[in-house]
mmCIF file of N, CA and C in Angstrom:
data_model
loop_
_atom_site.group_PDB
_atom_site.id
_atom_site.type_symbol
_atom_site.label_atom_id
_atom_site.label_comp_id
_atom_site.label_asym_id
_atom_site.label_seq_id
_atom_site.Cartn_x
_atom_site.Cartn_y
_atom_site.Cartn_z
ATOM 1 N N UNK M 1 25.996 7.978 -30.352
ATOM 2 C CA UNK M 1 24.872 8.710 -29.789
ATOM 3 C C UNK M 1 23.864 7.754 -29.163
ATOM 4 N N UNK M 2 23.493 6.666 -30.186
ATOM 5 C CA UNK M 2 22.783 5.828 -29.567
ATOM 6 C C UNK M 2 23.241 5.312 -27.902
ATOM 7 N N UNK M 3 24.478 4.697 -27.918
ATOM 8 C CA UNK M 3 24.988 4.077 -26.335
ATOM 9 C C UNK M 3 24.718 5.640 -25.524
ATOM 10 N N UNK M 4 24.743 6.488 -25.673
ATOM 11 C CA UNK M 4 24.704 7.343 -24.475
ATOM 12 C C UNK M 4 23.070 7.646 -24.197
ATOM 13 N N UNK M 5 22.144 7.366 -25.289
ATOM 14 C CA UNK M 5 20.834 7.773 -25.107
ATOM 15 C C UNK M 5 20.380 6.100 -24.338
ATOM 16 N N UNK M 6 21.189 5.259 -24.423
ATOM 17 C CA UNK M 6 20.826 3.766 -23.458
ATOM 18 C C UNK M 6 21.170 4.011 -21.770
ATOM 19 N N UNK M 7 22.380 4.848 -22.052
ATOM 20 C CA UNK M 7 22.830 4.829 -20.724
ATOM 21 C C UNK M 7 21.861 5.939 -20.410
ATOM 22 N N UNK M 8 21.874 6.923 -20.843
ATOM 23 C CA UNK M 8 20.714 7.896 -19.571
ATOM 24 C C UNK M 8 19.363 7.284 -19.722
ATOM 25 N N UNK M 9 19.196 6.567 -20.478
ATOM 26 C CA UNK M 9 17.406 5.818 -20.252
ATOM 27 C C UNK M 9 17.855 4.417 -19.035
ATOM 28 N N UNK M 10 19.374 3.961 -19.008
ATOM 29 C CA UNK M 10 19.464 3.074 -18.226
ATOM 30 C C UNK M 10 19.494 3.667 -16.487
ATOM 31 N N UNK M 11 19.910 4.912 -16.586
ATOM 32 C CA UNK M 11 20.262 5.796 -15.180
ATOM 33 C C UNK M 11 19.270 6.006 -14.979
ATOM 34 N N UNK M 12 17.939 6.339 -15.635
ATOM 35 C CA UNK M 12 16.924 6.993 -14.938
ATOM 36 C C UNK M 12 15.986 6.117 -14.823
ATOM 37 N N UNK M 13 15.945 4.795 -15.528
ATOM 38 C CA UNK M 13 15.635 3.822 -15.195
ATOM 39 C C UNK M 13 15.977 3.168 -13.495
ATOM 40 N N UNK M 14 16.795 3.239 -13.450
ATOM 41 C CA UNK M 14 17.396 2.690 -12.199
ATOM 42 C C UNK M 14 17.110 3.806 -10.615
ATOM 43 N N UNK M 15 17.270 4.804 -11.395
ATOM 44 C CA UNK M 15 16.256 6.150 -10.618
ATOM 45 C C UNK M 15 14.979 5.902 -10.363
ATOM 46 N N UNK M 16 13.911 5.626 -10.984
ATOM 47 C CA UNK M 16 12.724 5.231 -11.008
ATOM 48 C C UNK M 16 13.047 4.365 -10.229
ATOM 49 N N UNK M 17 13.502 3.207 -10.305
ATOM 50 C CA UNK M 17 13.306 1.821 -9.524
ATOM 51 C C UNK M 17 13.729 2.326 -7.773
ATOM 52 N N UNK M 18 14.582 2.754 -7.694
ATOM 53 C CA UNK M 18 14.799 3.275 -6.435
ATOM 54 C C UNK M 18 13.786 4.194 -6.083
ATOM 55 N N UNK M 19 13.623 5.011 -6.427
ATOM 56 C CA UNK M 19 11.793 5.847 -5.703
ATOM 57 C C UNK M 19 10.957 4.525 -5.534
ATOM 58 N N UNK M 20 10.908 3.867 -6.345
ATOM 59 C CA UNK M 20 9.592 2.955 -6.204
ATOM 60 C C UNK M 20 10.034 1.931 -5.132
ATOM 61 N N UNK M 21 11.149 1.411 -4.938
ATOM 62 C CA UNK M 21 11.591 0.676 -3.604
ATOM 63 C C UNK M 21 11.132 1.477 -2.088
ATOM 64 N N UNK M 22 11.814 2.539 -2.636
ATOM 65 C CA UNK M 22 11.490 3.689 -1.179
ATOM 66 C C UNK M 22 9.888 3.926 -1.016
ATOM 67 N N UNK M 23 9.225 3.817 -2.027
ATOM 68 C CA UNK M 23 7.864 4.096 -1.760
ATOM 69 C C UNK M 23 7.223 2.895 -0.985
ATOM 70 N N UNK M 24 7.825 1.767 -1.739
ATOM 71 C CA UNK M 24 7.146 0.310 -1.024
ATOM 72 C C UNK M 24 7.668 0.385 0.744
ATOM 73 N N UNK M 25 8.964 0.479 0.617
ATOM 74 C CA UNK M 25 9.410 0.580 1.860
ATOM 75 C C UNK M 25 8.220 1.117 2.873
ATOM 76 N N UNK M 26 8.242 2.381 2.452
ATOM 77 C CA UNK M 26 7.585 3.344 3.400
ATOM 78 C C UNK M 26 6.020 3.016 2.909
ATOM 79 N N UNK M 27 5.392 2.363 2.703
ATOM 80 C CA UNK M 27 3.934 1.761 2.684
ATOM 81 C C UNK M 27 3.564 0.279 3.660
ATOM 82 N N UNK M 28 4.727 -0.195 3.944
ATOM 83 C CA UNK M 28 4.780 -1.482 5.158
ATOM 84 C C UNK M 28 4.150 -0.620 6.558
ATOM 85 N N UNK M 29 3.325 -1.883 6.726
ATOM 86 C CA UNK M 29 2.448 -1.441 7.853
ATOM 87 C C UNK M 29 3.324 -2.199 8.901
ATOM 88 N N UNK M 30 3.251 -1.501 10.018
ATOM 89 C CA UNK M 30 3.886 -2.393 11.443
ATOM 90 C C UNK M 30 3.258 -3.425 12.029
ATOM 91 N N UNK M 31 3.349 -3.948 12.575
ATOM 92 C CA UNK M 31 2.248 -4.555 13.417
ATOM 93 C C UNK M 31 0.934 -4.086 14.484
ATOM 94 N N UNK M 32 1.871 -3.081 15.037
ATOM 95 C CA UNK M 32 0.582 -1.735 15.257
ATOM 96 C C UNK M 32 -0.398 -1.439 14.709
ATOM 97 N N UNK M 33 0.154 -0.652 13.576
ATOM 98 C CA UNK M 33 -0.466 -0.595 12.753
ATOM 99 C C UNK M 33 -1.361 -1.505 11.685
ATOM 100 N N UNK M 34 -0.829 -2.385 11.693
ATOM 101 C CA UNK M 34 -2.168 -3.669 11.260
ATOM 102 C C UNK M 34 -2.853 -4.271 12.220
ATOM 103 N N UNK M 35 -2.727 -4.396 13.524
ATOM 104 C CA UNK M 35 -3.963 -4.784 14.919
ATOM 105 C C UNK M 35 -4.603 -3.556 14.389
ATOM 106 N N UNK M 36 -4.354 -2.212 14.373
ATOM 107 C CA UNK M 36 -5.113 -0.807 14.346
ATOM 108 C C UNK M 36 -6.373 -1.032 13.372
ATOM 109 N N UNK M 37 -5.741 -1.222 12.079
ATOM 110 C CA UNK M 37 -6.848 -1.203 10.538
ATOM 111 C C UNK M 37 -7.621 -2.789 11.322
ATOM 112 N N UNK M 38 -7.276 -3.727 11.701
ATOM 113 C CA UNK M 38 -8.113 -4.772 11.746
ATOM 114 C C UNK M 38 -8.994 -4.503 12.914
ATOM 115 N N UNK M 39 -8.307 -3.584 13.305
ATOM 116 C CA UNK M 39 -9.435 -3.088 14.658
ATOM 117 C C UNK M 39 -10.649 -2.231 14.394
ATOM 118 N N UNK M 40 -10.456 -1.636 13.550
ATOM 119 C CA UNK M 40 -11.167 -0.640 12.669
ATOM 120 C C UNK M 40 -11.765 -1.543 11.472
ATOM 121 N N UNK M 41 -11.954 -2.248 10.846
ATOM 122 C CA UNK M 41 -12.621 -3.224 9.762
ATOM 123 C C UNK M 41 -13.750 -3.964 11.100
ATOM 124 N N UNK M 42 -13.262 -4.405 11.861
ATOM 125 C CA UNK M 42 -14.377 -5.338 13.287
ATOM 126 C C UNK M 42 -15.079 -4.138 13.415
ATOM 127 N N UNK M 43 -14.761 -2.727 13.829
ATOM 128 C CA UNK M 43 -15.277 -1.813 14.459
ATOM 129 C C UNK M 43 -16.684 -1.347 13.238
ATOM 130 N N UNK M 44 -16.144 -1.490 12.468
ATOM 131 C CA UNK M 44 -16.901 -0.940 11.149
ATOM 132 C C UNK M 44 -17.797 -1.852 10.648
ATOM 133 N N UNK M 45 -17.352 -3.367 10.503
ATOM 134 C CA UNK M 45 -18.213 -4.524 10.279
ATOM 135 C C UNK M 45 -19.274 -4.480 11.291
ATOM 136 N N UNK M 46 -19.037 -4.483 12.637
ATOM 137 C CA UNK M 46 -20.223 -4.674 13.486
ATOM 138 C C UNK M 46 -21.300 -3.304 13.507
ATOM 139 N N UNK M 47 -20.464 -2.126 13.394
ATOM 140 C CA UNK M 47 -21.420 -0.976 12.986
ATOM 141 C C UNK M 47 -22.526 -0.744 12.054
ATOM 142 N N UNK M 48 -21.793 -2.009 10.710
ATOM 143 C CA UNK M 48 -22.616 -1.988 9.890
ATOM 144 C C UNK M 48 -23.905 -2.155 9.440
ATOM 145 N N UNK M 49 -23.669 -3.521 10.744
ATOM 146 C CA UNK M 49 -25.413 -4.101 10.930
ATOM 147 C C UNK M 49 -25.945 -3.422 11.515
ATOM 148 N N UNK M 50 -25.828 -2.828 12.601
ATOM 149 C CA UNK M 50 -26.732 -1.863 13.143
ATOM 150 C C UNK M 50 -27.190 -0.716 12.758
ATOM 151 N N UNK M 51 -25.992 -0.145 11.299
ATOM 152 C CA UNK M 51 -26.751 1.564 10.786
ATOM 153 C C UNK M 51 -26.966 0.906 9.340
ATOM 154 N N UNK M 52 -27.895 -0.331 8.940
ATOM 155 C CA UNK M 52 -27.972 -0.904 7.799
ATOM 156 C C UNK M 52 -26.907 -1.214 6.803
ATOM 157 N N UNK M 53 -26.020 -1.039 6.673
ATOM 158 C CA UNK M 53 -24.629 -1.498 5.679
ATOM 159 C C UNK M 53 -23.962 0.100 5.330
ATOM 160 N N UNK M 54 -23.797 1.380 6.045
ATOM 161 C CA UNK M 54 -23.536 2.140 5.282
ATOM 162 C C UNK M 54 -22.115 2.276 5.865
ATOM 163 N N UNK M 55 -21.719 1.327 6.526
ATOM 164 C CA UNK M 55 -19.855 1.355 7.304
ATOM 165 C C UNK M 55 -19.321 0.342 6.284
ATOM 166 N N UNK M 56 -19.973 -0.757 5.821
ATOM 167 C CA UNK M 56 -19.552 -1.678 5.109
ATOM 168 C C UNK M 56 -18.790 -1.413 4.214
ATOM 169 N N UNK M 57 -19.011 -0.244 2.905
ATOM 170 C CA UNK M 57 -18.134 0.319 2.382
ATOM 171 C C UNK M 57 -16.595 0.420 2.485
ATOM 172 N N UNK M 58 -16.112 1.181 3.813
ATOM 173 C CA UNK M 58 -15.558 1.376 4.355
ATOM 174 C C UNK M 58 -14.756 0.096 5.025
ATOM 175 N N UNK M 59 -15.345 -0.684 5.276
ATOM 176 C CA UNK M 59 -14.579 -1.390 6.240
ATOM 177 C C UNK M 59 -14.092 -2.132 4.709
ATOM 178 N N UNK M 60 -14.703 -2.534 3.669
ATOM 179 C CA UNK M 60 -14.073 -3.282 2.703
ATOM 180 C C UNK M 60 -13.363 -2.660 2.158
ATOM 181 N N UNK M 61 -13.274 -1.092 2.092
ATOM 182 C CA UNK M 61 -11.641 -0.431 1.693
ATOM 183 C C UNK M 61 -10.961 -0.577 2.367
ATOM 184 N N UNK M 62 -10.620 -0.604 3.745
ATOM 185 C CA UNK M 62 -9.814 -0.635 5.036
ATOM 186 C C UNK M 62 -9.013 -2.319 4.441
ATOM 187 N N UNK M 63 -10.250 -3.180 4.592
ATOM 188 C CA UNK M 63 -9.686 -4.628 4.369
ATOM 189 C C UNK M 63 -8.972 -4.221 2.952
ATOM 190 N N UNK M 64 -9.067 -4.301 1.973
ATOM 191 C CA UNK M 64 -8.382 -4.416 0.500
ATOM 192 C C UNK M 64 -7.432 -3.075 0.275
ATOM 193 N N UNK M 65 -7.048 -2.236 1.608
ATOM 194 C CA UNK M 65 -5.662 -1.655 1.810
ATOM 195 C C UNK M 65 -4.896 -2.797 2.313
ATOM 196 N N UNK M 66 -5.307 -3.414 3.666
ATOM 197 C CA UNK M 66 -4.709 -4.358 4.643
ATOM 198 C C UNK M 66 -3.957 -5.065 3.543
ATOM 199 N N UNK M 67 -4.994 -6.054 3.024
ATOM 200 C CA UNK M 67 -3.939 -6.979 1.826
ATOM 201 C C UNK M 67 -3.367 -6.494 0.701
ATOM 202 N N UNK M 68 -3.542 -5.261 0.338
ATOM 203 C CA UNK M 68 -2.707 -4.505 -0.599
ATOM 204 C C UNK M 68 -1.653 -4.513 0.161
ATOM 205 N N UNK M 69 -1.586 -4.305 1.144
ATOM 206 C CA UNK M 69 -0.097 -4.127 1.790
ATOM 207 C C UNK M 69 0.454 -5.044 3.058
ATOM 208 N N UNK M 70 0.106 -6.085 2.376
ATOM 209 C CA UNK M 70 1.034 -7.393 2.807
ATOM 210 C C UNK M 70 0.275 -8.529 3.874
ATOM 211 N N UNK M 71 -1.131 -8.536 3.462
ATOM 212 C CA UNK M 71 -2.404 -9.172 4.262
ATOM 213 C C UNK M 71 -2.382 -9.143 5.697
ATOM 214 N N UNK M 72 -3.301 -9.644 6.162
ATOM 215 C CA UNK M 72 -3.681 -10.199 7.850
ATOM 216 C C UNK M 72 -2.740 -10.712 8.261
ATOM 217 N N UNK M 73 -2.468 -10.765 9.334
ATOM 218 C CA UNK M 73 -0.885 -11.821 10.297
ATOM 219 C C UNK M 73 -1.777 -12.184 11.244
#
């Protein structure tokens, strides 16, 4: 009983790991798409000074997605 309760914790184990590959997969930014967010962090940084810091927020989530998902190039 035990070996068969290893093997289905080992199958769905290996299940899990595959969703979570496919998820990483599909979270890679293109290169497009990272000129885009870094275009949008400048856009937001320089906004900031001018409407007192309330883009700043924002642009430092934008940045700490960027390197969550695989930094600046």
């Amino acid at each position: 009983m035990t070996n068969i309760l290893h093997q289905l914790e080992a199958a769905e184990d290996d299940a899990y790991l595959a969703f979570l590959r496919s998820e990483v997969e599909r979270l890679r930014l293109t290169d497009p798409e990272r000129v885009a967010v870094m275009w949008a962090i400048a856009t937001l940084e320089t906004d900031a000074i001018a409407d007192a810091g309330q883009n700043a927020e924002a642009a430092a989530t934008l940045r700490g997605l960027l390197e969550r998902l695989g930094g600046e190039r």
